[in-house]
JSON list of C-alpha atoms in Angstrom, two decimals:
[
{"chain": "H", "resi": 1, "resn": "MET", "atom": "CA", "xyz": [95.79, 155.47, 43.74]},
{"chain": "H", "resi": 2, "resn": "PRO", "atom": "CA", "xyz": [96.95, 154.28, 47.18]},
{"chain": "H", "resi": 3, "resn": "GLY", "atom": "CA", "xyz": [94.61, 154.48, 50.10]},
{"chain": "H", "resi": 4, "resn": "PHE", "atom": "CA", "xyz": [97.30, 154.83, 52.72]},
{"chain": "H", "resi": 5, "resn": "SER", "atom": "CA", "xyz": [99.73, 157.40, 53.86]},
{"chain": "H", "resi": 6, "resn": "LEU", "atom": "CA", "xyz": [103.01, 157.62, 52.09]},
{"chain": "H", "resi": 7, "resn": "TYR", "atom": "CA", "xyz": [104.78, 159.24, 55.06]},
{"chain": "H", "resi": 8, "resn": "SER", "atom": "CA", "xyz": [106.99, 156.63, 56.77]},
{"chain": "H", "resi": 9, "resn": "ASN", "atom": "CA", "xyz": [108.91, 158.45, 59.52]},
{"chain": "H", "resi": 10, "resn": "GLU", "atom": "CA", "xyz": [107.09, 156.53, 62.22]},
{"chain": "H", "resi": 11, "resn": "LEU", "atom": "CA", "xyz": [107.55, 153.10, 60.59]},
{"chain": "H", "resi": 12, "resn": "SER", "atom": "CA", "xyz": [110.40, 150.59, 61.44]},
{"chain": "H", "resi": 13, "resn": "ILE", "atom": "CA", "xyz": [112.86, 149.72, 58.60]},
{"chain": "H", "resi": 14, "resn": "GLU", "atom": "CA", "xyz": [111.12, 146.41, 58.16]},
{"chain": "H", "resi": 15, "resn": "GLU", "atom": "CA", "xyz": [107.84, 148.16, 57.73]},
{"chain": "H", "resi": 16, "resn": "LYS", "atom": "CA", "xyz": [109.40, 150.52, 55.23]},
{"chain": "H", "resi": 17, "resn": "ILE", "atom": "CA", "xyz": [110.86, 147.65, 53.28]},
{"chain": "H", "resi": 18, "resn": "ALA", "atom": "CA", "xyz": [107.35, 145.96, 53.30]},
{"chain": "H", "resi": 19, "resn": "LEU", "atom": "CA", "xyz": [105.81, 149.14, 52.15]},
{"chain": "H", "resi": 20, "resn": "ALA", "atom": "CA", "xyz": [108.43, 149.59, 49.38]},
{"chain": "H", "resi": 21, "resn": "GLU", "atom": "CA", "xyz": [107.69, 145.98, 48.19]},
{"chain": "H", "resi": 22, "resn": "TYR", "atom": "CA", "xyz": [103.93, 146.55, 48.30]},
{"chain": "H", "resi": 23, "resn": "LEU", "atom": "CA", "xyz": [104.26, 149.68, 46.15]},
{"chain": "H", "resi": 24, "resn": "TRP", "atom": "CA", "xyz": [106.46, 147.77, 43.77]},
{"chain": "H", "resi": 25, "resn": "LYS", "atom": "CA", "xyz": [104.14, 144.80, 43.43]},
{"chain": "H", "resi": 26, "resn": "LYS", "atom": "CA", "xyz": [101.01, 146.91, 43.21]},
{"chain": "H", "resi": 27, "resn": "TYR", "atom": "CA", "xyz": [102.15, 149.80, 41.11]},
{"chain": "H", "resi": 28, "resn": "GLY", "atom": "CA", "xyz": [105.37, 148.55, 39.48]},
{"chain": "H", "resi": 29, "resn": "THR", "atom": "CA", "xyz": [103.78, 148.01, 36.00]},
{"chain": "H", "resi": 30, "resn": "TYR", "atom": "CA", "xyz": [102.21, 151.39, 36.13]},
{"chain": "H", "resi": 31, "resn": "ILE", "atom": "CA", "xyz": [105.48, 153.04, 37.27]},
{"chain": "H", "resi": 32, "resn": "ALA", "atom": "CA", "xyz": [107.53, 151.15, 34.57]},
{"chain": "H", "resi": 33, "resn": "ALA", "atom": "CA", "xyz": [105.09, 152.41, 31.87]},
{"chain": "H", "resi": 34, "resn": "ASP", "atom": "CA", "xyz": [105.66, 156.05, 32.81]},
{"chain": "H", "resi": 35, "resn": "ARG", "atom": "CA", "xyz": [108.02, 157.42, 30.19]},
{"chain": "H", "resi": 36, "resn": "GLU", "atom": "CA", "xyz": [109.55, 160.24, 32.40]},
{"chain": "H", "resi": 37, "resn": "ILE", "atom": "CA", "xyz": [110.30, 157.76, 35.22]},
{"chain": "H", "resi": 38, "resn": "ASP", "atom": "CA", "xyz": [111.71, 155.18, 32.82]},
{"chain": "H", "resi": 39, "resn": "ARG", "atom": "CA", "xyz": [113.95, 157.94, 31.26]},
{"chain": "H", "resi": 40, "resn": "LEU", "atom": "CA", "xyz": [115.15, 159.08, 34.74]},
{"chain": "H", "resi": 41, "resn": "LEU", "atom": "CA", "xyz": [115.74, 155.52, 35.98]},
{"chain": "H", "resi": 42, "resn": "GLY", "atom": "CA", "xyz": [117.93, 154.92, 32.81]},
{"chain": "H", "resi": 43, "resn": "LEU", "atom": "CA", "xyz": [119.97, 158.05, 33.63]},
{"chain": "H", "resi": 44, "resn": "TYR", "atom": "CA", "xyz": [120.11, 157.21, 37.39]},
{"chain": "H", "resi": 45, "resn": "ARG", "atom": "CA", "xyz": [121.44, 153.77, 36.69]},
{"chain": "H", "resi": 46, "resn": "LYS", "atom": "CA", "xyz": [124.15, 155.21, 34.65]},
{"chain": "H", "resi": 47, "resn": "VAL", "atom": "CA", "xyz": [125.04, 157.96, 37.12]},
{"chain": "H", "resi": 48, "resn": "ILE", "atom": "CA", "xyz": [125.15, 155.52, 39.98]},
{"chain": "H", "resi": 49, "resn": "SER", "atom": "CA", "xyz": [127.38, 153.16, 38.02]},
{"chain": "H", "resi": 50, "resn": "ARG", "atom": "CA", "xyz": [129.70, 156.11, 37.29]},
{"chain": "H", "resi": 51, "resn": "SER", "atom": "CA", "xyz": [129.82, 157.03, 40.92]},
{"chain": "H", "resi": 52, "resn": "TYR", "atom": "CA", "xyz": [130.79, 153.38, 41.83]},
{"chain": "H", "resi": 53, "resn": "GLU", "atom": "CA", "xyz": [133.41, 153.22, 39.08]},
{"chain": "H", "resi": 54, "resn": "LEU", "atom": "CA", "xyz": [134.96, 156.53, 40.24]},
{"chain": "H", "resi": 55, "resn": "MET", "atom": "CA", "xyz": [134.96, 155.45, 43.93]},
{"chain": "H", "resi": 56, "resn": "GLU", "atom": "CA", "xyz": [136.59, 152.15, 43.01]},
{"chain": "H", "resi": 57, "resn": "LYS", "atom": "CA", "xyz": [139.16, 153.99, 40.74]},
{"chain": "H", "resi": 58, "resn": "LEU", "atom": "CA", "xyz": [140.02, 156.40, 43.56]},
{"chain": "H", "resi": 59, "resn": "GLY", "atom": "CA", "xyz": [140.25, 153.64, 46.26]},
{"chain": "H", "resi": 60, "resn": "VAL", "atom": "CA", "xyz": [137.16, 154.84, 48.20]},
{"chain": "H", "resi": 61, "resn": "VAL", "atom": "CA", "xyz": [135.36, 151.55, 48.05]},
{"chain": "H", "resi": 62, "resn": "THR", "atom": "CA", "xyz": [138.25, 149.62, 49.49]},
{"chain": "H", "resi": 63, "resn": "VAL", "atom": "CA", "xyz": [138.85, 152.11, 52.33]},
{"chain": "H", "resi": 64, "resn": "CYS", "atom": "CA", "xyz": [135.15, 152.18, 53.22]},
{"chain": "H", "resi": 65, "resn": "ALA", "atom": "CA", "xyz": [134.75, 148.52, 53.12]},
{"chain": "H", "resi": 66, "resn": "ILE", "atom": "CA", "xyz": [137.86, 147.90, 55.29]},
{"chain": "H", "resi": 67, "resn": "CYS", "atom": "CA", "xyz": [136.86, 150.62, 57.76]},
{"chain": "H", "resi": 68, "resn": "ALA", "atom": "CA", "xyz": [133.21, 149.38, 58.02]},
{"chain": "H", "resi": 69, "resn": "THR", "atom": "CA", "xyz": [134.01, 145.74, 58.34]},
{"chain": "H", "resi": 70, "resn": "GLN", "atom": "CA", "xyz": [137.50, 145.45, 60.02]},
{"chain": "H", "resi": 71, "resn": "VAL", "atom": "CA", "xyz": [138.24, 148.55, 62.07]},
{"chain": "H", "resi": 72, "resn": "PRO", "atom": "CA", "xyz": [136.69, 148.23, 65.63]},
{"chain": "H", "resi": 73, "resn": "GLY", "atom": "CA", "xyz": [134.01, 151.00, 65.87]},
{"chain": "H", "resi": 74, "resn": "GLY", "atom": "CA", "xyz": [134.94, 152.13, 62.42]},
{"chain": "H", "resi": 75, "resn": "GLY", "atom": "CA", "xyz": [132.83, 153.10, 59.61]},
{"chain": "H", "resi": 76, "resn": "CYS", "atom": "CA", "xyz": [129.99, 155.46, 59.25]},
{"chain": "H", "resi": 77, "resn": "CYS", "atom": "CA", "xyz": [127.72, 152.48, 58.34]},
{"chain": "H", "resi": 78, "resn": "GLY", "atom": "CA", "xyz": [126.47, 151.80, 61.84]},
{"chain": "H", "resi": 79, "resn": "ALA", "atom": "CA", "xyz": [123.26, 150.33, 63.06]},
{"chain": "H", "resi": 80, "resn": "GLY", "atom": "CA", "xyz": [120.49, 152.97, 62.80]},
{"chain": "H", "resi": 81, "resn": "ILE", "atom": "CA", "xyz": [121.55, 154.44, 59.57]},
{"chain": "H", "resi": 82, "resn": "GLU", "atom": "CA", "xyz": [118.98, 152.28, 57.77]},
{"chain": "H", "resi": 83, "resn": "ASP", "atom": "CA", "xyz": [116.23, 154.13, 59.65]},
{"chain": "H", "resi": 84, "resn": "TRP", "atom": "CA", "xyz": [117.04, 157.27, 57.47]},
{"chain": "H", "resi": 85, "resn": "TYR", "atom": "CA", "xyz": [115.82, 155.45, 54.40]},
{"chain": "H", "resi": 86, "resn": "ASP", "atom": "CA", "xyz": [112.09, 155.72, 53.40]},
{"chain": "H", "resi": 87, "resn": "GLU", "atom": "CA", "xyz": [110.07, 153.66, 51.16]},
{"chain": "H", "resi": 88, "resn": "PHE", "atom": "CA", "xyz": [110.86, 155.66, 48.02]},
{"chain": "H", "resi": 89, "resn": "VAL", "atom": "CA", "xyz": [114.67, 155.14, 48.18]},
{"chain": "H", "resi": 90, "resn": "LEU", "atom": "CA", "xyz": [113.91, 151.49, 48.86]},
{"chain": "H", "resi": 91, "resn": "LEU", "atom": "CA", "xyz": [111.33, 151.42, 46.03]},
{"chain": "H", "resi": 92, "resn": "LEU", "atom": "CA", "xyz": [114.08, 152.87, 43.68]},
{"chain": "H", "resi": 93, "resn": "ASN", "atom": "CA", "xyz": [116.25, 149.80, 44.45]},
{"chain": "H", "resi": 94, "resn": "LEU", "atom": "CA", "xyz": [113.41, 147.46, 43.45]},
{"chain": "H", "resi": 95, "resn": "LEU", "atom": "CA", "xyz": [112.72, 149.54, 40.23]},
{"chain": "H", "resi": 96, "resn": "LEU", "atom": "CA", "xyz": [116.43, 149.20, 39.50]},
{"chain": "H", "resi": 97, "resn": "GLU", "atom": "CA", "xyz": [116.09, 145.40, 39.93]},
{"chain": "H", "resi": 98, "resn": "ARG", "atom": "CA", "xyz": [118.19, 145.39, 43.19]},
{"chain": "H", "resi": 99, "resn": "LYS", "atom": "CA", "xyz": [117.29, 143.23, 46.27]},
{"chain": "H", "resi": 100, "resn": "ILE", "atom": "CA", "xyz": [116.84, 145.01, 49.55]},
{"chain": "H", "resi": 101, "resn": "PRO", "atom": "CA", "xyz": [118.90, 143.23, 52.31]},
{"chain": "H", "resi": 102, "resn": "THR", "atom": "CA", "xyz": [116.90, 142.04, 55.32]},
{"chain": "H", "resi": 103, "resn": "GLU", "atom": "CA", "xyz": [119.69, 140.52, 57.48]},
{"chain": "H", "resi": 104, "resn": "ARG", "atom": "CA", "xyz": [122.33, 142.53, 59.22]},
{"chain": "H", "resi": 105, "resn": "LEU", "atom": "CA", "xyz": [126.04, 141.70, 58.70]},
{"chain": "H", "resi": 106, "resn": "GLY", "atom": "CA", "xyz": [126.78, 142.52, 62.45]},
{"chain": "H", "resi": 107, "resn": "GLU", "atom": "CA", "xyz": [124.73, 143.79, 65.19]},
{"chain": "H", "resi": 108, "resn": "LYS", "atom": "CA", "xyz": [126.38, 147.23, 65.14]},
{"chain": "H", "resi": 109, "resn": "ASP", "atom": "CA", "xyz": [126.21, 147.60, 61.38]},
{"chain": "H", "resi": 110, "resn": "CYS", "atom": "CA", "xyz": [123.75, 149.21, 59.14]},
{"chain": "H", "resi": 111, "resn": "LEU", "atom": "CA", "xyz": [121.21, 146.70, 57.76]},
{"chain": "H", "resi": 112, "resn": "PHE", "atom": "CA", "xyz": [122.40, 147.42, 54.24]},
{"chain": "H", "resi": 113, "resn": "LEU", "atom": "CA", "xyz": [126.07, 146.93, 54.87]},
{"chain": "H", "resi": 114, "resn": "GLY", "atom": "CA", "xyz": [127.66, 143.85, 53.28]},
{"chain": "H", "resi": 115, "resn": "PRO", "atom": "CA", "xyz": [131.17, 142.53, 53.30]},
{"chain": "H", "resi": 116, "resn": "THR", "atom": "CA", "xyz": [132.28, 144.84, 50.48]},
{"chain": "H", "resi": 117, "resn": "GLY", "atom": "CA", "xyz": [130.16, 147.86, 51.29]},
{"chain": "H", "resi": 118, "resn": "CYS", "atom": "CA", "xyz": [126.63, 149.10, 50.86]},
{"chain": "H", "resi": 119, "resn": "GLN", "atom": "CA", "xyz": [124.40, 146.46, 49.20]},
{"chain": "H", "resi": 120, "resn": "LEU", "atom": "CA", "xyz": [121.87, 149.01, 48.03]},
{"chain": "H", "resi": 121, "resn": "PHE", "atom": "CA", "xyz": [122.31, 150.70, 44.54]},
{"chain": "H", "resi": 122, "resn": "ALA", "atom": "CA", "xyz": [120.09, 153.82, 45.19]},
{"chain": "H", "resi": 123, "resn": "ARG", "atom": "CA", "xyz": [121.22, 155.26, 48.52]},
{"chain": "H", "resi": 124, "resn": "HIS", "atom": "CA", "xyz": [120.34, 157.89, 51.04]},
{"chain": "H", "resi": 125, "resn": "HIS", "atom": "CA", "xyz": [121.85, 161.27, 50.20]},
{"chain": "H", "resi": 126, "resn": "PHE", "atom": "CA", "xyz": [124.02, 161.17, 53.41]},
{"chain": "H", "resi": 127, "resn": "CYS", "atom": "CA", "xyz": [125.52, 157.83, 52.40]},
{"chain": "H", "resi": 128, "resn": "ILE", "atom": "CA", "xyz": [126.32, 159.17, 48.92]},
{"chain": "H", "resi": 129, "resn": "ASN", "atom": "CA", "xyz": [127.69, 162.53, 50.07]},
{"chain": "H", "resi": 130, "resn": "TYR", "atom": "CA", "xyz": [129.58, 161.96, 53.42]},
{"chain": "H", "resi": 131, "resn": "LEU", "atom": "CA", "xyz": [133.38, 161.55, 53.14]},
{"chain": "H", "resi": 132, "resn": "CYS", "atom": "CA", "xyz": [135.34, 160.99, 56.41]},
{"chain": "H", "resi": 133, "resn": "SER", "atom": "CA", "xyz": [138.85, 162.23, 56.91]},
{"chain": "H", "resi": 134, "resn": "ARG", "atom": "CA", "xyz": [140.16, 158.91, 55.86]},
{"chain": "H", "resi": 135, "resn": "ILE", "atom": "CA", "xyz": [138.71, 159.62, 52.42]},
{"chain": "H", "resi": 136, "resn": "THR", "atom": "CA", "xyz": [139.41, 163.29, 52.23]},
{"chain": "H", "resi": 137, "resn": "ASP", "atom": "CA", "xyz": [143.15, 162.63, 53.28]},
{"chain": "H", "resi": 138, "resn": "LEU", "atom": "CA", "xyz": [143.37, 159.92, 50.54]},
{"chain": "H", "resi": 139, "resn": "LEU", "atom": "CA", "xyz": [142.31, 162.17, 47.75]},
{"chain": "H", "resi": 140, "resn": "SER", "atom": "CA", "xyz": [143.91, 164.96, 45.82]},
{"chain": "H", "resi": 141, "resn": "PRO", "atom": "CA", "xyz": [141.85, 168.24, 45.65]},
{"chain": "H", "resi": 142, "resn": "ALA", "atom": "CA", "xyz": [141.03, 167.46, 42.03]},
{"chain": "H", "resi": 143, "resn": "GLU", "atom": "CA", "xyz": [139.89, 163.92, 42.86]},
{"chain": "H", "resi": 144, "resn": "LEU", "atom": "CA", "xyz": [137.73, 165.13, 45.71]},
{"chain": "H", "resi": 145, "resn": "THR", "atom": "CA", "xyz": [136.24, 167.78, 43.44]},
{"chain": "H", "resi": 146, "resn": "ALA", "atom": "CA", "xyz": [135.54, 165.05, 40.74]},
{"chain": "H", "resi": 147, "resn": "LEU", "atom": "CA", "xyz": [133.93, 162.77, 43.41]},
{"chain": "H", "resi": 148, "resn": "ARG", "atom": "CA", "xyz": [131.77, 165.52, 44.84]},
{"chain": "H", "resi": 149, "resn": "ALA", "atom": "CA", "xyz": [130.62, 166.59, 41.39]},
{"chain": "H", "resi": 150, "resn": "GLN", "atom": "CA", "xyz": [129.67, 163.04, 40.61]},
{"chain": "H", "resi": 151, "resn": "SER", "atom": "CA", "xyz": [127.90, 162.48, 43.99]},
{"chain": "H", "resi": 152, "resn": "GLY", "atom": "CA", "xyz": [125.92, 165.72, 43.33]},
{"chain": "H", "resi": 153, "resn": "LYS", "atom": "CA", "xyz": [124.66, 164.30, 39.94]},
{"chain": "H", "resi": 154, "resn": "GLU", "atom": "CA", "xyz": [123.52, 161.10, 41.74]},
{"chain": "H", "resi": 155, "resn": "ILE", "atom": "CA", "xyz": [121.74, 162.94, 44.61]},
{"chain": "H", "resi": 156, "resn": "PHE", "atom": "CA", "xyz": [120.03, 165.35, 42.09]},
{"chain": "H", "resi": 157, "resn": "LEU", "atom": "CA", "xyz": [118.71, 162.49, 39.98]},
{"chain": "H", "resi": 158, "resn": "GLY", "atom": "CA", "xyz": [117.68, 160.48, 43.05]},
{"chain": "H", "resi": 159, "resn": "TRP", "atom": "CA", "xyz": [115.74, 163.51, 44.33]},
{"chain": "H", "resi": 160, "resn": "GLN", "atom": "CA", "xyz": [114.07, 163.91, 40.96]},
{"chain": "H", "resi": 161, "resn": "LEU", "atom": "CA", "xyz": [112.94, 160.42, 40.93]},
{"chain": "H", "resi": 162, "resn": "GLU", "atom": "CA", "xyz": [111.79, 160.44, 44.51]},
{"chain": "H", "resi": 163, "resn": "ARG", "atom": "CA", "xyz": [109.75, 163.60, 43.86]},
{"chain": "H", "resi": 164, "resn": "LEU", "atom": "CA", "xyz": [108.19, 162.13, 40.68]},
{"chain": "H", "resi": 165, "resn": "LEU", "atom": "CA", "xyz": [107.36, 158.87, 42.42]},
{"chain": "H", "resi": 166, "resn": "ARG", "atom": "CA", "xyz": [105.72, 160.68, 45.36]},
{"chain": "H", "resi": 167, "resn": "THR", "atom": "CA", "xyz": [103.65, 162.76, 42.93]},
{"chain": "H", "resi": 168, "resn": "ARG", "atom": "CA", "xyz": [102.59, 159.81, 40.66]},
{"chain": "H", "resi": 169, "resn": "LEU", "atom": "CA", "xyz": [101.66, 157.51, 43.60]},
{"chain": "H", "resi": 170, "resn": "SER", "atom": "CA", "xyz": [99.77, 160.28, 45.49]},
{"chain": "H", "resi": 171, "resn": "ASN", "atom": "CA", "xyz": [97.44, 161.02, 42.54]}
]
C-alpha cells in the first residue's frame, strides 16, 4: 500500500487536506469496495445525521452559529482548531461525499467554519463533544443526556472508521 508515513502531526492543514485528497484519489475505489468500511460508513452517515437533527431540534445549531459568527471573540471554532484534524477525519469527509473547505470565513475562525456552523460532516471528537455554558444552560438535564449519548455514538463510530482506515492503508 502507501509508501509514505500516515502520521500527519507535523503537517500544515493544507498538507493534511492534500494528503486526504491523495488517499481518496489513489485508494478510494479500494476503500469503497471494503464491506466493513462501507457498512460502517452507512451507519456513521446516519448517526451524524441524527446528531445534527437533534442539535437542530434542541437549538444548539442556532446558538453555535450565532456565537461563532456574530459574537465578538465568541465561539469555540477559532483559528487553529483545524490543526487538530488529521488526514483520516478529512478522508472520512471525502468518503462521505463532502467537500473539504479551503477558504476561511474570517481570519480568526476555524478553516472549516461556515456562516451556519461547521462545514464538515465528519468532525474532530472535540468539535462533537464540547458544549459551552451557553449550550449547557440552554438544555434540560434530559436534553443534555440525550445529546451526549448521541455524540458518544458519533465519536465511537468515527473512531472505529479511523482505526479501520489506518489498518487498511498501512497494510
